[in-house]
Coordinates of C-alpha atoms and ligand atoms in Angstrom, one line a residue:
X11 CA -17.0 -42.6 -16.6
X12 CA -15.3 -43.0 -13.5
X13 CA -16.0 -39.5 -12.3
X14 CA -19.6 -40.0 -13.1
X15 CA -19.7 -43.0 -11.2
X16 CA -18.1 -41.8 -8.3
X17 CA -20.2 -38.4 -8.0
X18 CA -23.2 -40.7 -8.0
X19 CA -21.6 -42.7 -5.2
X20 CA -21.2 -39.6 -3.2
X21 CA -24.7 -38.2 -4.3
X22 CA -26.0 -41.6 -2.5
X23 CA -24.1 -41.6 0.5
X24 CA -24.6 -37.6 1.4
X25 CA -27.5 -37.3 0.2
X26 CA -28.7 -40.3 1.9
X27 CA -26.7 -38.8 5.5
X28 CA -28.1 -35.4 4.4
X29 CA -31.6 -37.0 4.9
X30 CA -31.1 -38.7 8.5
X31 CA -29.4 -35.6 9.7
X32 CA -32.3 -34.0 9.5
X33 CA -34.9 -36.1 10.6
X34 CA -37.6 -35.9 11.5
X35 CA -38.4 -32.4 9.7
X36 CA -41.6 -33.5 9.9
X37 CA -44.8 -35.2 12.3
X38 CA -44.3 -38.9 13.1
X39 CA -46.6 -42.1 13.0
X40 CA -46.8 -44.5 15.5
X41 CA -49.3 -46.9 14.2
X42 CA -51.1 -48.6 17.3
X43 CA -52.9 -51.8 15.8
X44 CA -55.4 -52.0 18.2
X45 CA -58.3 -49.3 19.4
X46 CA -58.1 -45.9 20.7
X47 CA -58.5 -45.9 24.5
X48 CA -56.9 -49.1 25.1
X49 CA -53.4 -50.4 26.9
X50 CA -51.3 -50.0 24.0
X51 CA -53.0 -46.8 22.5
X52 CA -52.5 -45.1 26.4
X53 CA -49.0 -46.5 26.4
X54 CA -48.4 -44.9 22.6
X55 CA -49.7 -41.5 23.3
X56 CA -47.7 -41.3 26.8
X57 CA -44.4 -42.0 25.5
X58 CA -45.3 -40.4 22.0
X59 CA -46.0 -37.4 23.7
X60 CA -42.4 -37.4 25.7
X61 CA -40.6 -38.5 22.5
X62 CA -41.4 -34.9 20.9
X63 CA -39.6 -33.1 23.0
X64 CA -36.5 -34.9 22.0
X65 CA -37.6 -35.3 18.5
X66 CA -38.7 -31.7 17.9
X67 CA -41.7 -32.9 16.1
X68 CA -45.2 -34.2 16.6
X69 CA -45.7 -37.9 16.8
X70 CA -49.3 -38.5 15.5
X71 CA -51.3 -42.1 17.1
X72 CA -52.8 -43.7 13.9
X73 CA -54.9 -46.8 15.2
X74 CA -55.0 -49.1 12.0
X75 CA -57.5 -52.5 13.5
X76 CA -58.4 -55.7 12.9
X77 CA -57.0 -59.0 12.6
X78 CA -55.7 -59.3 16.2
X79 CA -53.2 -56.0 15.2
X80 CA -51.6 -57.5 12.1
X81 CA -53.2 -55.2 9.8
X82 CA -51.8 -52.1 11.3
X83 CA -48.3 -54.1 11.5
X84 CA -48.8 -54.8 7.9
X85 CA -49.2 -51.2 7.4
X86 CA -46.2 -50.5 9.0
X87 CA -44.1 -53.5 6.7
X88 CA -44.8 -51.7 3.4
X89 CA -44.3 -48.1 4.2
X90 CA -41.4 -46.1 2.9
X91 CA -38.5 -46.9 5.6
X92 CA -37.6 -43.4 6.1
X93 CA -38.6 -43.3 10.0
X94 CA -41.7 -41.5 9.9
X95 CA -43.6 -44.6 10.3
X96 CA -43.4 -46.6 13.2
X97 CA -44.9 -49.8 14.5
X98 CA -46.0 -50.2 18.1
X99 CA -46.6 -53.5 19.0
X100 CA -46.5 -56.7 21.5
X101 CA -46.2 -60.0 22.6
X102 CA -49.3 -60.6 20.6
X103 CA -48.5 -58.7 17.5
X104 CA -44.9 -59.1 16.8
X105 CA -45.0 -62.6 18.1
X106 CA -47.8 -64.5 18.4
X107 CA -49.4 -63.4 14.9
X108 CA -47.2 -65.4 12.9
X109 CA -48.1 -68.6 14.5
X110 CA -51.4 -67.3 14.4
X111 CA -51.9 -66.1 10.5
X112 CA -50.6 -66.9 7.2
X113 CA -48.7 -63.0 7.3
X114 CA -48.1 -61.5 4.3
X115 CA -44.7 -60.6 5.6
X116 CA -42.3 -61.9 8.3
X117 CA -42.3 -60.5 11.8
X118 CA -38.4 -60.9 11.9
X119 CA -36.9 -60.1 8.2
X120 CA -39.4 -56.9 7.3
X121 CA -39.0 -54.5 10.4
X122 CA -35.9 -53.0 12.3
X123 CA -36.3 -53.3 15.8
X124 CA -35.7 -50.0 17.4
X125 CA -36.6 -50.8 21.8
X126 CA -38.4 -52.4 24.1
X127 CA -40.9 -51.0 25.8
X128 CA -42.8 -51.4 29.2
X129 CA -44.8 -54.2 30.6
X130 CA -47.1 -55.4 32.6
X131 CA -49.1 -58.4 33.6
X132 CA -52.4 -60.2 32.7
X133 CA -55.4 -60.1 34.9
X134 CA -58.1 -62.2 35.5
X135 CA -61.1 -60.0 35.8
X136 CA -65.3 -60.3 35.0
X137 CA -68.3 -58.7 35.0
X138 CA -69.5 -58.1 39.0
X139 CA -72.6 -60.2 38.5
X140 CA -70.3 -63.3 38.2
X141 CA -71.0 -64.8 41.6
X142 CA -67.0 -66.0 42.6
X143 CA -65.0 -63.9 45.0
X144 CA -62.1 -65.5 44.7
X145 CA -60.0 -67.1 41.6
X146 CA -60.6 -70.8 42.8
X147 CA -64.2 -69.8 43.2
X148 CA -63.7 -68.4 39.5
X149 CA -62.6 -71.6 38.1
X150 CA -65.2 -74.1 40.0
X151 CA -67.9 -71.1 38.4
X152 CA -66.1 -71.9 34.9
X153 CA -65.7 -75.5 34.7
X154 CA -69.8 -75.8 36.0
X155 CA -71.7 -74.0 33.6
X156 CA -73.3 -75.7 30.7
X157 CA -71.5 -73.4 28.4
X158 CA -68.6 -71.6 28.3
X159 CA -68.6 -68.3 29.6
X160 CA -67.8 -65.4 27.0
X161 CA -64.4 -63.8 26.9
X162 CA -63.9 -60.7 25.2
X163 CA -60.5 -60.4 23.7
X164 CA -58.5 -57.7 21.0
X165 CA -58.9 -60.6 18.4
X166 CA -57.2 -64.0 17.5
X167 CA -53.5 -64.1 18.4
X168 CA -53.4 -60.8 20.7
X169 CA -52.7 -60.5 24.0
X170 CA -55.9 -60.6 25.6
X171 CA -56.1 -64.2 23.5
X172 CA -53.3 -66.1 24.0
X173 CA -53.5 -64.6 28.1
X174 CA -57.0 -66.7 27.9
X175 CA -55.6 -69.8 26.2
X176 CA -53.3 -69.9 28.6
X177 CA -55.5 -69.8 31.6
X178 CA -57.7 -72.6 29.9
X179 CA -55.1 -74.6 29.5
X180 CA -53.3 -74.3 33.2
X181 CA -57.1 -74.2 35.0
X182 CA -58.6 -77.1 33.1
X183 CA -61.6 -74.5 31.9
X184 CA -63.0 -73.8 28.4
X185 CA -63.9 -69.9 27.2
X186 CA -66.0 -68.6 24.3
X187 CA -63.6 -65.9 22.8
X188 CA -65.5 -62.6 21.8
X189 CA -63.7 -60.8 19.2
X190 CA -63.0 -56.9 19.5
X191 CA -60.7 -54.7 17.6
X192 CA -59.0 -53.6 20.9
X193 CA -59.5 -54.5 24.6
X194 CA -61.0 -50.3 25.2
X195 CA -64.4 -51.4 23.2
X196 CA -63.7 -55.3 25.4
X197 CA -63.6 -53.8 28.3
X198 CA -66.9 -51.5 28.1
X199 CA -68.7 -54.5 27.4
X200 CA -67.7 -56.4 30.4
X201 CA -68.4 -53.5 32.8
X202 CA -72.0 -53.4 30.8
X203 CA -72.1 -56.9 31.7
X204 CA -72.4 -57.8 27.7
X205 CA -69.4 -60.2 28.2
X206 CA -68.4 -62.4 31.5
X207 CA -64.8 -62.5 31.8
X208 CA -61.8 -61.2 30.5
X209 CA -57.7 -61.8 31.1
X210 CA -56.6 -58.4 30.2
X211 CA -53.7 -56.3 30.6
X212 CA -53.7 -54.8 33.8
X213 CA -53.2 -50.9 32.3
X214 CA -56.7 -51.7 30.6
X215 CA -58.8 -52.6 33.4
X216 CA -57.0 -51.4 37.0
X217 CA -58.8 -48.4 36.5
X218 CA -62.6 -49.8 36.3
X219 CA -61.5 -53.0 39.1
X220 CA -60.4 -49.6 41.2
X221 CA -63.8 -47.9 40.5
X222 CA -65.5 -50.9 41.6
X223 CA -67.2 -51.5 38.2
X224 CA -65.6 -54.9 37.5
X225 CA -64.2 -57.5 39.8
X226 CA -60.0 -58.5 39.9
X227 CA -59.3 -62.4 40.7
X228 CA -55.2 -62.1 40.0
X229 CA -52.5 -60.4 38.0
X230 CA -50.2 -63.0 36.3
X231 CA -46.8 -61.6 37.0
X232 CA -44.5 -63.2 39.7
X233 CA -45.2 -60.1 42.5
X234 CA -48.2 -58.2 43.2
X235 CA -48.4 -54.6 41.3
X236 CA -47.7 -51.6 43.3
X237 CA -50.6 -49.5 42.3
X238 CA -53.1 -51.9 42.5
X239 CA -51.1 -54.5 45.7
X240 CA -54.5 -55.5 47.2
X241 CA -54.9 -57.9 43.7
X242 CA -53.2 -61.5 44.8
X243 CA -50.7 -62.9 42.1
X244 CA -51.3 -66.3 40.7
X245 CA -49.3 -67.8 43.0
X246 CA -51.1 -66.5 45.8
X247 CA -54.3 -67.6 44.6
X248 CA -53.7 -71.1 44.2
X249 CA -52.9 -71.0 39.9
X250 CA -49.0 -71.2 40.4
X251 CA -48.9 -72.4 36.6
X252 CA -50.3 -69.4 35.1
X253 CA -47.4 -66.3 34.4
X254 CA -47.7 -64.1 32.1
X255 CA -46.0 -60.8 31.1
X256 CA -47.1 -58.6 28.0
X257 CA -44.0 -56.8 27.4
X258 CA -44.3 -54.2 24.2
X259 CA -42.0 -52.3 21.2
X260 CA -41.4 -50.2 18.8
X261 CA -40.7 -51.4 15.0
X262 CA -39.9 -49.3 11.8
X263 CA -39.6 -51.2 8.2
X264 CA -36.8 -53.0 7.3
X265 CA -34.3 -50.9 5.5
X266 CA -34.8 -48.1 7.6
X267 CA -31.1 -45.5 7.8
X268 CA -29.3 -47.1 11.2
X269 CA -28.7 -43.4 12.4
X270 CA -32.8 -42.7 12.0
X271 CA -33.4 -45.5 14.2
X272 CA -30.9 -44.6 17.3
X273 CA -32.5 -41.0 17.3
X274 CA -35.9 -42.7 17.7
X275 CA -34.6 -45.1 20.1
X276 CA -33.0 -42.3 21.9
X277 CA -36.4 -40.5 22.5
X278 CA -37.9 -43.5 23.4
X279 CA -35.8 -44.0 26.3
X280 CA -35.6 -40.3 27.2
X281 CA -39.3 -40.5 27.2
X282 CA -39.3 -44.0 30.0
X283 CA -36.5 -41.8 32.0
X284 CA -38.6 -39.0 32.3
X285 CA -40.3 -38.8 35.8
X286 CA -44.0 -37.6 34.8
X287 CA -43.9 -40.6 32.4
X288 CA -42.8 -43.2 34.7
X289 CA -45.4 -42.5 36.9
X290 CA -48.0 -42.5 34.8
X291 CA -47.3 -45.5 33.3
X292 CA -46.5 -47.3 36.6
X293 CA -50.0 -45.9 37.8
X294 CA -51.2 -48.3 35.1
X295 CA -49.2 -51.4 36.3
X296 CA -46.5 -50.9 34.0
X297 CA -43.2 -51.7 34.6
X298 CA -40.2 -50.5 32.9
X299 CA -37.6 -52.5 31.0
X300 CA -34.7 -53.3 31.9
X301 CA -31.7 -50.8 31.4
X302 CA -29.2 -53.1 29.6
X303 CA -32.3 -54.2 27.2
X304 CA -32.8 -50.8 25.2
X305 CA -31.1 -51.1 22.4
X306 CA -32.4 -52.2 18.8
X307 CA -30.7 -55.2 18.9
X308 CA -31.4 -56.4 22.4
X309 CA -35.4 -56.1 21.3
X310 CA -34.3 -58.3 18.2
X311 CA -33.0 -61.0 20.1
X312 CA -35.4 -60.7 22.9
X313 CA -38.6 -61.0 20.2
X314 CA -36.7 -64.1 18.3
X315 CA -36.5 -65.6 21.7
X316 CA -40.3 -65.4 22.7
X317 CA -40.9 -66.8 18.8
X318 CA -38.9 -69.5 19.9
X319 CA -40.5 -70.3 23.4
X320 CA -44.3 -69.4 21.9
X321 CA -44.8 -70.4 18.2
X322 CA -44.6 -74.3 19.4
X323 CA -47.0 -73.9 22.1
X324 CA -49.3 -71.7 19.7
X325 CA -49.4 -74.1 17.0
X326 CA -50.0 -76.7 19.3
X327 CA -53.1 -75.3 20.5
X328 CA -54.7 -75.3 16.8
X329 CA -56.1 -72.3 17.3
X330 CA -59.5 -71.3 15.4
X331 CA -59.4 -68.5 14.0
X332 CA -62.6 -65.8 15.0
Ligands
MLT30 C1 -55.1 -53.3 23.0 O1 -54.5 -52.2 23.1 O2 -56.3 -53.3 22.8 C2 -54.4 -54.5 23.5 O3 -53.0 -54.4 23.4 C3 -55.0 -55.7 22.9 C4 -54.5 -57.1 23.3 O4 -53.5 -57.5 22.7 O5 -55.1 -57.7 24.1

């Protein structure tokens, strides 16, 4: 009896080692909870790209929408923890959603954290027909219409959202949120002019405020970007109250083998060391994280901090769900 129990003993702990020593023998997932095209799907496929060099294996972008990314999270939460599924999320997703929903699983207890990923700031941006030049100008525009102008957003409880919130409440101005399943479909709205304004991430909508197709007020972060310096900050433009900074991550489920998840935070971080990434990424606005912040449990203490600081101002807001 005691033989038998301790071959099975050794059955589960090599076999089980067997398994992570080879991963990945096959493509990865990184589900992106928002729509194809936008910030977080660009910032997906960049460093999924990178990360297959390390990994020796494709990494496949499923985007799995709706419900301000918590489906696609969701999706993530109940696969087989075996590392060949993977969560990309943010601020909004892995933080603001469970103020924000009544989550059939917890942000904190049901995924492993594996790193932290780039960020960048908000912007304040809208349509060119909107007749302000400047962000005061913006906000006299706002608070003197007879109704509130319509804000496209990736849904109740993303980024895009609580950025908007948050520049009601500091500006004294009320928005009419327009739901989207990403900020990609958002943002071709407000250069079609379907939409008025928007507070996006600045990797969505540098590139059409460079083409000239929508108009840039201020980026919420506390110095201008490089690739964009022309763009006052907050500060500069007279809304000192107003920072914001969308930082993102990658998640597996809960249960996950620890050795699976340092190989896939090791080709993360190849991937934000390697030159042709960090360029493309800062071309976007994006700005690296900090070296001593890259490991699992740095991006587990990091997200229960920002539950700490946003949940209370979140549920305070009573937000209405779209
Ligand atoms: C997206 O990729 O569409 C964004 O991350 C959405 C958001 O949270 O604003």
């Amino acid at each position: 009896m005691r033989t038998l129990l301790a071959a099975l003993l050794a059955l589960i702990v090599f076999g089980g080692r067997a398994h992570a020593d080879q991963f990945p023998s096959h493509p990865i997932t990184i589900v992106v909870p928002f729509a194809a095209g936008g910030p977080s799907d660009a910032m997906a496929r960049i460093l999924g790209d990178r990360m297959k060099t390390t990994l020796g294996q494709a990494i496949l972008i499923e985007n799995v929408t709706g419900a301000g990314g918590s489906i696609g999270v969701g999706r993530v939460v109940h696969a087989t923890p075996d590392g060949y599924t993977v969560s990309f999320g943010h601020l909004g997703t892995h933080v603001a959603n469970g103020a924000v929903y009544k989550l059939p699983y917890d942000l904190v207890t049901d995924l492993e954290p594996v790193v932290l990923l780039p960020s960048n700031p908000m912007i304040i941006v809208s349509t060119n027909a909107v007749p302000a030049k400047s962000l005061p100008e913006l906000i006299a525009w706002l608070k003197n219409r007879p109704q509130p102008a319509t804000a496209g957003t990736a849904g109740a409880g993303s980024g895009s959202h609580i950025a908007g919130l948050y520049f009601e409440n500091t500006a004294g101005i009320k928005l009419q949120y327009v739901p989207y399943r990403g900020t990609a479909p958002a943002l071709n709205d407000l250069v079609a002019g379907q939409i008025e304004v928007m507070v996006d991430q600045t990797a969505n909508s540098i590139t059409q405020v460079r083409a000239g197709a929508i108009r840039a007020y201020a980026v919420t972060g506390d110095k201008r970007v490089e690739s964009a310096p022309e763009i006052p900050t907050t500060d500069e433009a007279g809304l000192p109250a107003f920072h914001m900074t969308l930082w993102s991550g990658l998640w597996v489920p809960k249960g996950t083998p620890q050795d699976i998840v340092t190989k896939l935070n090791a080709a993360a971080i190849d991937a934000m060391n390697d030159s042709e990434v960090r360029k493309k990424l800062e071309n976007l606005g994006l700005q690296m994280p900090p070296t001593d912040q890259l490991t699992p449990d740095a991006l587990g203490a990091w997200q229960r901090s920002e539950i700490a600081k946003w949940w209370p101002m979140i549920k305070a807001a009573d937000l209405k769900l779209e």
